[in-house]
XYZ file of C-alpha atoms in Angstrom:
540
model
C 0.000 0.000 0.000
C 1.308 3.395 -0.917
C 0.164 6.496 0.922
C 1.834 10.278 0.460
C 0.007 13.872 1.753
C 0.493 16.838 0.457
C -1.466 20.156 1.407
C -3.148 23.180 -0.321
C -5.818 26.176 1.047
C -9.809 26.116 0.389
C -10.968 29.671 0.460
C -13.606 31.065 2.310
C -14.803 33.942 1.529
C -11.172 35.906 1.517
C -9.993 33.688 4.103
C -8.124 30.625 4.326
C -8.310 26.802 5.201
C -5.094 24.828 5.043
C -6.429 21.231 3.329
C -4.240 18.265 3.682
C -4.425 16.325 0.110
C -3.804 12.448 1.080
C -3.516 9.788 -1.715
C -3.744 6.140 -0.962
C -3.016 3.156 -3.462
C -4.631 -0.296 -3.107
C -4.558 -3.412 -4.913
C -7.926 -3.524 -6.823
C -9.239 -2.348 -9.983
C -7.945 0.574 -10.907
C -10.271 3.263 -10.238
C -9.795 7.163 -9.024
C -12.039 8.523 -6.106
C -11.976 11.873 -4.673
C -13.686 12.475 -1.065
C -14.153 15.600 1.489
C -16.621 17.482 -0.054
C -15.522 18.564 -3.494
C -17.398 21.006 -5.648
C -18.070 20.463 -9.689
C -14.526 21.775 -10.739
C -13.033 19.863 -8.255
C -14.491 16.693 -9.426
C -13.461 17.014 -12.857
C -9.711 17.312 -11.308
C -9.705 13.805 -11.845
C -9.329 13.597 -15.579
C -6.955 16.342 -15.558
C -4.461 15.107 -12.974
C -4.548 11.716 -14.969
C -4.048 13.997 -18.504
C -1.446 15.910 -16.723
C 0.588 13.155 -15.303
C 0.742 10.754 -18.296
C 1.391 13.544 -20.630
C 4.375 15.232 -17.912
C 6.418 11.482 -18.689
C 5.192 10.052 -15.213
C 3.339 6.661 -15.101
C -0.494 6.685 -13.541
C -0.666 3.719 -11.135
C -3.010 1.215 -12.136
C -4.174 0.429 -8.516
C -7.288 1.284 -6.651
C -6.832 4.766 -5.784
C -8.457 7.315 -3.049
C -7.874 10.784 -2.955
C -9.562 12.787 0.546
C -9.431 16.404 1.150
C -8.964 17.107 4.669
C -10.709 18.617 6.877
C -14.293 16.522 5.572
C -16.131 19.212 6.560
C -15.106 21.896 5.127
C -16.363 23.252 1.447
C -13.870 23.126 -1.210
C -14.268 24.141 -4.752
C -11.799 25.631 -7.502
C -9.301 24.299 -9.651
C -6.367 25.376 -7.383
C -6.153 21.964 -5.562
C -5.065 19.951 -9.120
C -1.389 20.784 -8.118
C -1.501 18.999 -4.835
C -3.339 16.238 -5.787
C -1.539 15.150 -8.784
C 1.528 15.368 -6.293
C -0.299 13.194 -3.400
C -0.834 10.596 -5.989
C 2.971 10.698 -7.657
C 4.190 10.521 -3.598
C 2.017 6.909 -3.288
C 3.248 6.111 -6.398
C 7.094 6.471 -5.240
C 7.805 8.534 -8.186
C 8.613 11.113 -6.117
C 9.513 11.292 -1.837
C 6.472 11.360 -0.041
C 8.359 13.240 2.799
C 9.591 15.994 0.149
C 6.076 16.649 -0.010
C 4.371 16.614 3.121
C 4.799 19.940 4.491
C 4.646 21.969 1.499
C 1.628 24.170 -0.087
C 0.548 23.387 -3.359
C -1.439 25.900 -5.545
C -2.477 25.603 -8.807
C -4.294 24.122 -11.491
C -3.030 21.470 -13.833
C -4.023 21.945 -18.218
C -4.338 18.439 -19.642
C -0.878 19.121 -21.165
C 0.964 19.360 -17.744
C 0.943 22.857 -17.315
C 0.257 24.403 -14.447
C -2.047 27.501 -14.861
C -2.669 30.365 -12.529
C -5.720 30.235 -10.508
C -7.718 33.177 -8.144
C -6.846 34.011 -4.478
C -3.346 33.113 -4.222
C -2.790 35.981 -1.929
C -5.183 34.766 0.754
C -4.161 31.417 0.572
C -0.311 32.471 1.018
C -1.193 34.237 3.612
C -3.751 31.310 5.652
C -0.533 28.778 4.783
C 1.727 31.289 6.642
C -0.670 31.456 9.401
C -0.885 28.625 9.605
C 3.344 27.833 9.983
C 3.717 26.461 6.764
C 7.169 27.714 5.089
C 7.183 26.549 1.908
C 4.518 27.418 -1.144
C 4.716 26.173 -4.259
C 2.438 28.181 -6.993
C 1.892 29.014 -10.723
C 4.692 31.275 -11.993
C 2.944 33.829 -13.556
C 1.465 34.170 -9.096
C 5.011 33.809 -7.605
C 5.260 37.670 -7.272
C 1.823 38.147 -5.662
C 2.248 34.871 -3.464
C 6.245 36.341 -2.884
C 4.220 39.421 -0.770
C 4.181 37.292 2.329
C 6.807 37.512 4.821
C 8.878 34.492 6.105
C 7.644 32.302 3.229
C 9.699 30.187 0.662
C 8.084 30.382 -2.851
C 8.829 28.005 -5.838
C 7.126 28.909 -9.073
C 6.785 26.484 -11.585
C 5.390 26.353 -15.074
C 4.968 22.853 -15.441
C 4.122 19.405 -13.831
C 7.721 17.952 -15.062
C 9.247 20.930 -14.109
C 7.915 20.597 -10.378
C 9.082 16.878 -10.660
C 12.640 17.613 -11.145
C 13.073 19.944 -8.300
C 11.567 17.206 -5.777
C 13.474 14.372 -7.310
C 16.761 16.780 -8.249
C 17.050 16.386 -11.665
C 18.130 18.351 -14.279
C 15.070 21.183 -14.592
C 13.454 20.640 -18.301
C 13.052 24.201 -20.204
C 9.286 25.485 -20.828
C 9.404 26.918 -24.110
C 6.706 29.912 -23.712
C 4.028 30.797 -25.949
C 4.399 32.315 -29.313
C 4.327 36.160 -29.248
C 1.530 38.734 -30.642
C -1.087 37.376 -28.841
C -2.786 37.309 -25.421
C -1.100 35.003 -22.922
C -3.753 32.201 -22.441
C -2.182 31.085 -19.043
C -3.447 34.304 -17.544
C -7.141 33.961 -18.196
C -7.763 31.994 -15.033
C -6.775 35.401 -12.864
C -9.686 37.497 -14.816
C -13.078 36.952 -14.219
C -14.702 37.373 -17.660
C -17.116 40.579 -17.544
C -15.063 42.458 -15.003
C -12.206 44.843 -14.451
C -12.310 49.032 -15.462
C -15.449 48.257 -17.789
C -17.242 47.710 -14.048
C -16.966 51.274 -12.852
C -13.467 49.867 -10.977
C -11.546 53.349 -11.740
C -12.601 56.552 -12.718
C -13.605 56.792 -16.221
C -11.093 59.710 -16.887
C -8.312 57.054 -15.750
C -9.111 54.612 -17.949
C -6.720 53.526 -21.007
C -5.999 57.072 -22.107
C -3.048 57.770 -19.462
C -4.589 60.905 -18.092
C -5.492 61.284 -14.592
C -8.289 63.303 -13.339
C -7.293 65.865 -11.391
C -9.150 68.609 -9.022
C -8.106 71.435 -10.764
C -10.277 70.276 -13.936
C -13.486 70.761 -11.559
C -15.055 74.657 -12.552
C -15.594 76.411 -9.247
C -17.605 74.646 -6.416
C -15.138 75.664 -3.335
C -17.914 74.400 -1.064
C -17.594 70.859 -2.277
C -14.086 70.805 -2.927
C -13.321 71.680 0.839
C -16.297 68.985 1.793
C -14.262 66.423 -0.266
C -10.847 67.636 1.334
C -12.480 67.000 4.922
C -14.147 63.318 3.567
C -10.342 62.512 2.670
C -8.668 63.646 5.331
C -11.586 62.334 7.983
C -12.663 58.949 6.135
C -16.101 60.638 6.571
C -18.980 59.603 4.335
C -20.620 62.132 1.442
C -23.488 62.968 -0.104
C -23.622 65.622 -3.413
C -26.914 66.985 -4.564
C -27.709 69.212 -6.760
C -28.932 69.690 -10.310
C -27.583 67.132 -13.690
C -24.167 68.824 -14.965
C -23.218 70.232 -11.674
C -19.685 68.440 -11.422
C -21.542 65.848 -8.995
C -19.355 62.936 -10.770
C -16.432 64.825 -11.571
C -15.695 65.650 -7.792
C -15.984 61.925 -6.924
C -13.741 60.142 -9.530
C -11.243 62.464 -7.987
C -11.771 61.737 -4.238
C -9.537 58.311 -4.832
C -6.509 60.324 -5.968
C -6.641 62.540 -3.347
C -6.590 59.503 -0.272
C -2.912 58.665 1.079
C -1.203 55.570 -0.702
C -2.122 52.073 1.327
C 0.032 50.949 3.982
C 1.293 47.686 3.989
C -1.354 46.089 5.418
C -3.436 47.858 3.723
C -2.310 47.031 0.454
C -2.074 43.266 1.627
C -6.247 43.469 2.725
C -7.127 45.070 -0.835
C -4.826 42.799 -2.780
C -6.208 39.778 -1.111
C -10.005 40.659 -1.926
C -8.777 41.904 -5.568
C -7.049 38.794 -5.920
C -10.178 36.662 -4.844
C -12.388 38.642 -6.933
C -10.762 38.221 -9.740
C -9.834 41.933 -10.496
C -6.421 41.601 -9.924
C -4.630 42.890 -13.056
C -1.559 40.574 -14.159
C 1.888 41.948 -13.487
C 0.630 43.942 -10.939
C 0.518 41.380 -7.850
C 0.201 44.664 -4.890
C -2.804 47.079 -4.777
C -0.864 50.622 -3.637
C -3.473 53.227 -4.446
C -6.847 53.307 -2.839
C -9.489 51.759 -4.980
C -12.658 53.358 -6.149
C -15.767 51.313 -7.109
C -19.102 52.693 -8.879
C -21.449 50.293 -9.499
C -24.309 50.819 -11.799
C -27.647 51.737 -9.994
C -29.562 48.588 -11.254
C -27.086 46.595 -8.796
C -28.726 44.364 -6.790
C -28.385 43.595 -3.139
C -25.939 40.427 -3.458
C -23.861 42.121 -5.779
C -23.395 45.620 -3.177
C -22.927 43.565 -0.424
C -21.372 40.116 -1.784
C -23.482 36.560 -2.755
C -23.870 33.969 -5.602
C -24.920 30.590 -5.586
C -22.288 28.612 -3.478
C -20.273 30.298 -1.002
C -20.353 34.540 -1.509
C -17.882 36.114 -3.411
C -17.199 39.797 -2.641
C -19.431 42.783 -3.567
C -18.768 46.060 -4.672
C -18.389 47.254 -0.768
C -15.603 44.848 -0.304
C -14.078 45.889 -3.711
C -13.711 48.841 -2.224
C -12.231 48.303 0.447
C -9.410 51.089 1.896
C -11.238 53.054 -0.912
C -14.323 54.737 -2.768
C -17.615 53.261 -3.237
C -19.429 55.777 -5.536
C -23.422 55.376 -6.131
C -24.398 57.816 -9.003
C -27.573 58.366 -9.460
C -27.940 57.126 -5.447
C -31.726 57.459 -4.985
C -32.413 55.002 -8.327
C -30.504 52.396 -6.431
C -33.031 50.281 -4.929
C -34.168 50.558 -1.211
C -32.892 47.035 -0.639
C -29.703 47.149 -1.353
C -29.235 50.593 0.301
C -30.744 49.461 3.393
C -28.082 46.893 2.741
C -25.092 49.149 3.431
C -25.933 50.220 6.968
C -24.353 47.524 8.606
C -20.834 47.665 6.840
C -20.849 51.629 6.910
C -20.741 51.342 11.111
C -18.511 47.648 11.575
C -16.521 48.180 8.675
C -17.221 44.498 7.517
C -20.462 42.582 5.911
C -21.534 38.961 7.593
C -23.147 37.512 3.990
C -24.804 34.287 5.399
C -26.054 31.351 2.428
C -26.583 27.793 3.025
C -23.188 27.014 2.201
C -21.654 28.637 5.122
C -20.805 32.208 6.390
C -18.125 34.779 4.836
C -17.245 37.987 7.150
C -15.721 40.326 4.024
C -13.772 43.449 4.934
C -15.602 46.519 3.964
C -13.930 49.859 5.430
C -15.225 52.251 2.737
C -15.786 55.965 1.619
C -19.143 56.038 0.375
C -19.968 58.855 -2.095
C -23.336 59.157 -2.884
C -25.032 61.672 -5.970
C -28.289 62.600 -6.231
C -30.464 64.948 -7.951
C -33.482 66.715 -6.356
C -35.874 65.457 -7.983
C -36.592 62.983 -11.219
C -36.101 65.571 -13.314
C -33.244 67.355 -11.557
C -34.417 70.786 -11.908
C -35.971 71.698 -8.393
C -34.064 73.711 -6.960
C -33.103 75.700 -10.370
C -35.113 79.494 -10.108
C -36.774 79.367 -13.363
C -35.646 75.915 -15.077
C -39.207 74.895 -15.448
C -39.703 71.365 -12.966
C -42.781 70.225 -13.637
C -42.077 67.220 -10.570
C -45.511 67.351 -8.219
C -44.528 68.008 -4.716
C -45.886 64.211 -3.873
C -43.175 63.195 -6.606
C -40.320 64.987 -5.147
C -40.820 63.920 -1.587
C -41.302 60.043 -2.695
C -37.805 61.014 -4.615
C -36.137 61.931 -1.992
C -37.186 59.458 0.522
C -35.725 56.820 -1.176
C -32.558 57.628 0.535
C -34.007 56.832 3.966
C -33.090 58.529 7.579
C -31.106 55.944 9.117
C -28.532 55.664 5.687
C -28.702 59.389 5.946
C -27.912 59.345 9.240
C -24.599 57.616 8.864
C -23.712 59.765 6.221
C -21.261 62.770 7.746
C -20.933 65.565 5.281
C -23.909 66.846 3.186
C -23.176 69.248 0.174
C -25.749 71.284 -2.085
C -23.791 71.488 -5.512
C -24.728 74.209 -6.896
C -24.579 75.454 -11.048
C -21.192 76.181 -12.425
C -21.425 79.820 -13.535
C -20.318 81.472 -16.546
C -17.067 82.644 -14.990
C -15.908 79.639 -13.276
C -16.403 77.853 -16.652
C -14.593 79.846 -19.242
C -11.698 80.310 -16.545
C -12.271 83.678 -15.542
C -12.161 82.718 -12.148
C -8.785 80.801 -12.040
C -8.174 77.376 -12.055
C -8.650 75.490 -8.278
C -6.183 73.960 -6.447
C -4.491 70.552 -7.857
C -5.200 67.197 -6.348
C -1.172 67.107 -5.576
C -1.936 70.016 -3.497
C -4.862 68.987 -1.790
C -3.298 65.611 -1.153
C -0.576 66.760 0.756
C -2.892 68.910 3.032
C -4.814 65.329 3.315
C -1.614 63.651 4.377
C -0.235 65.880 6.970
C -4.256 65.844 8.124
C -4.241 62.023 8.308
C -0.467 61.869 10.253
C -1.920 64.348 12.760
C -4.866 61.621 13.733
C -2.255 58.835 13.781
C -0.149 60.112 16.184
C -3.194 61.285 18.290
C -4.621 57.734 18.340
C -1.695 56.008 18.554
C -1.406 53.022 20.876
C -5.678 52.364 19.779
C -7.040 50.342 16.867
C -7.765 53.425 14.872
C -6.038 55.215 12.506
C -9.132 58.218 11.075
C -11.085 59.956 12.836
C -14.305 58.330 11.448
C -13.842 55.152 13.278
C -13.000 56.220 16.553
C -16.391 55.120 18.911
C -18.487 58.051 20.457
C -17.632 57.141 23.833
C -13.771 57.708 23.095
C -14.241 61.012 21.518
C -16.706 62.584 24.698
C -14.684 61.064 27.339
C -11.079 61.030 26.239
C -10.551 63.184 23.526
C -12.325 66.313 24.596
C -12.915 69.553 22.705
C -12.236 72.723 23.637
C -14.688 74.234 26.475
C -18.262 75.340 25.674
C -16.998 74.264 21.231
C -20.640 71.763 21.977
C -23.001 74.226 22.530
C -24.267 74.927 19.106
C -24.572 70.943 18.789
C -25.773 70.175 22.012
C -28.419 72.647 20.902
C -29.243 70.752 17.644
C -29.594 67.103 19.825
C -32.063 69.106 22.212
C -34.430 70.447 18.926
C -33.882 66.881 17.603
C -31.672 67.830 14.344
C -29.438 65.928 15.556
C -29.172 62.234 16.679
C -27.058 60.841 19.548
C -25.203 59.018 15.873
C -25.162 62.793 14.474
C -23.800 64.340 17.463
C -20.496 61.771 17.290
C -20.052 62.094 13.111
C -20.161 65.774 14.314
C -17.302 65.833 16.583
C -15.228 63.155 14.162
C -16.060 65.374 11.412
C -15.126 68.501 14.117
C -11.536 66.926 14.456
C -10.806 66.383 10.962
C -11.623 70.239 10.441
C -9.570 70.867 13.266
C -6.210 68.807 11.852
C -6.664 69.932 8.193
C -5.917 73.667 10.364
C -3.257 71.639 12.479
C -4.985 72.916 15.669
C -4.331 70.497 19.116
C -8.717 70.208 19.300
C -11.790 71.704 17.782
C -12.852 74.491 18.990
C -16.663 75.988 18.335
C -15.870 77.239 14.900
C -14.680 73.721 14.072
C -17.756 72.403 15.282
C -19.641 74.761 13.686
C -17.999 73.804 10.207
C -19.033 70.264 11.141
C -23.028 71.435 11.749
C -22.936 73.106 8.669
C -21.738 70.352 7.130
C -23.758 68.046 8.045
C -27.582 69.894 8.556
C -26.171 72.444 5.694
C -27.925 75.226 7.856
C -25.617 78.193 7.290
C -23.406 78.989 10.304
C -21.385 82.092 9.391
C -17.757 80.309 9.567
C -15.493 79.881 6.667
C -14.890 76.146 5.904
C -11.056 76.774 4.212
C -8.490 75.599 6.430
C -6.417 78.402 6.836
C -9.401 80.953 7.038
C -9.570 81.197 10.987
């Protein structure tokens, strides 16, 4: 009887489950059976470990043969376990040492010709093998630079079956030859999921293909929203734009993204993983550095917002967004559903998606734009633009964004109409996104060395009871808003987005606390009742 193990990583979600592959050979007819819950494309691994194997020069054992994915219980599907079966099954067969094998990670799937192509989620599963104490990974080639990301873990890429043969046995290492040139490389098709990438609202459409970035000086006037999207950035704090069609309501978001501070590490490590999951992860480019931005269509549906399918979920758009920009244009023709849908991962910064086959927790810290008109036609607050929208009409319009999503959104902008002057120039051009950016940064380093030593890093996720009890304003700066709770304006919620929002107004200054004109700023910002202070920074 021959028996070898070799081990690989089921994903959940965007995390990971090491799986010990185990192959056994018995005398009997021969005969191939894989156990431990297996999906479709795990099943069919069968006929394309055998393909592989005969056509890499090895010999298929014609014994009874039992392949089990351990732990039982546990869902697997993909194609990424072909590598470490096909190994299992060449370590019972003694063509290669079963101990060489045993304590190494195997990711990848096996063509019928022996290749091994590059599969989804290597990222994630890196990083659950490292977790796990595993050392060594061996992966597709064209993944070895986004499974390399992990610290304190050997990586072996290989191209091919025989290849991955030689190193265990130490032979001479056969050459690959690679594709021919001048056309797409058909190994990396397995990373993209067909029907996704920029064409899915994953950049901003100025960014896209034509090497030109957008940038905040292109926006015509609107100081009011600029500085709003300055204080979102610097904060983390969510947005909301209204105002009439052709205002610069889109414009001013696709440029929100360029103006957040690159990822940290582990930042970049959290987005790559659910990029890499997703299938969004663009080849050659195996670490996410800038801050994503995501703007689904407004016929999304709830599963695809917040992350489902049939099986176990896959991320949504909130989780593709992650460390980034989730932009709903056109917010109010989303429907209520799926905006009710975002309230829970707009206050826990993660979405529980619960199906019959199992529970994913998905990260979801996101800056949520939202853009909506004032009515269907978008001409209702426009003196003399000729709405025809029946007052029933406009109220039923604007409810569809309801109080308690409202409620968790901080800032609150009326855009108004780009005049004359501000369009042909006459005004000047506004400040660059370079510029703005750096204001954000120096913002954003003030907060981290205030909350240093805590688990937060913005102001937006510190907790209520932190900011009235330990980080106190200056004396009598809560009277205005204590005023607002009293009249009910404000919510006990409101009240805390207005002292976050408060802070951030009072580092983009680089003042040691609010004070009541920062807090004043923050009322204005959020009820948009006119308070009398300048919003720029330096306008004290």
């Amino acid at each position: 009887m021959g028996f070898a193990r070799a081990c690989s990583v089921a994903l959940v979600g965007v995390e990971g489950v090491v799986v010990e592959v185990q192959a056994d050979l018995e005398p009997g007819v021969a005969a191939f059976t894989l156990v431990g819950l297996p999906d479709k494309s795990l099943v069919e691994s069968r006929d394309r470990v055998r393909a592989a194997v005969v056509n890499s020069g090895a010999e298929w054992p014609q014994k009874k043969l039992t392949v089990g994915l351990s732990p039982a219980s546990v869902p697997k599907s993909g194609s990424g376990f072909d590598l470490a079966v096909a190994s299992a099954v060449l370590g019972a067969a003694e063509r290669i040492d079963p101990a060489m094998i045993a304590d190494v990670v195997m990711i990848g799937e096996l063509g019928l010709d022996g290749r091994v192509r590059p599969v989804r989620g290597v990222l994630p599963a890196v990083l659950a093998a490292a977790e796990a104490g595993y050392e060594q990974v061996v992966v597709p080639e064209q993944t070895a630079g986004e499974a390399a990301l992990v610290p304190g873990i050997s990586v072996l890429g290989v191209r091919s079956l025989r290849q991955l043969i030689a190193v265990l046995c130490d032979e001479p290492v056969p050459e690959e030859p690679a594709d021919g040139q001048g056309r797409p490389d058909a190994m990396l098709a397995g990373l993209m999921i067909p029907g996704t990438g920029l064409g899915t609202g994953l950049a901003p459409a100025a960014a896209r293909g034509d090497g030109h970035r957008p940038d905040l000086a292109d926006v015509a006037g609107q100081l009011r929203p600029r500085q709003a999207l300055e204080v979102a950035a610097a904060g983390g704090h969510h947005l909301l734009l209204s105002g009439p069609p052709g205002a610069g309501k889109t414009m001013l978001a696709e440029r929100l993204s360029a103006v957040l501070p690159l990822l940290t590490r582990q930042e970049s490590l959290e987005v790559t993983a659910v990029h890499s999951v997703a299938g969004i992860l663009p080849p050659g480019e195996p670490l996410v550095s800038r801050a994503p931005y995501c703007a689904p269509h407004h016929s999304a549906t709830m599963q695809s917002l917040v992350g489902g399918g049939n099986g176990i979920p896959r991320p949504g758009a909130v989780s593709l967004a992650h460390r980034g920009v989730l932009f709903l244009d056109e917010a109010p023709e989303f429907s209520g559903k799926a905006l009710d849908a975002l309230r829970q991962p707009l206050e826990s910064g993660h979405v529980v998606v619960a199906r019959a086959a199992g529970v994913v927790r998905l990260p979801a810290r996101f800056l949520m734009v939202l853009a909506a008109n004032p009515c269907p036609c978008g001409r209702h607050t426009l003196t003399g633009a000729g709405c025809e929208c029946p007052p029933s009409v406009v109220r039923r319009y604007q409810a569809r964004l309801s109080g308690p999503l409202l409620d968790r959104v901080d800032l609150r902008v009326e855009v108004e109409p780009v005049d004359r002057a501000d369009l042909l120039g006459q005004g000047g051009r506004g400040e660059s996104t370079e510029v703005v950016a750096a204001r954000v940064r120096d913002a954003r380093a003030r907060a981290a060395e205030r909350l240093a030593g805590t688990p937060w890093t913005t102001n937006s996720e510190v907790p209520g009871h932190e900011l009235r009890t330990r980080l106190l304003v200056a004396p009598g700066a809560l009277a205005a808003a204590e005023r607002d709770l009293e009249r009910g304006i404000l919510t006990a919620r409101g009240l805390d987005r207005v002292l976050r929002v408060a802070w951030t107004v009072a580092d983009l200054r680089a003042a040691d606390r609010p004070d009541a004109s920062d807090v004043a700023v923050a009322l204005e910002l959020r009820t948009g009742i006119q308070r009398g202070v300048p919003m720029g920074a330096g306008e004290r």
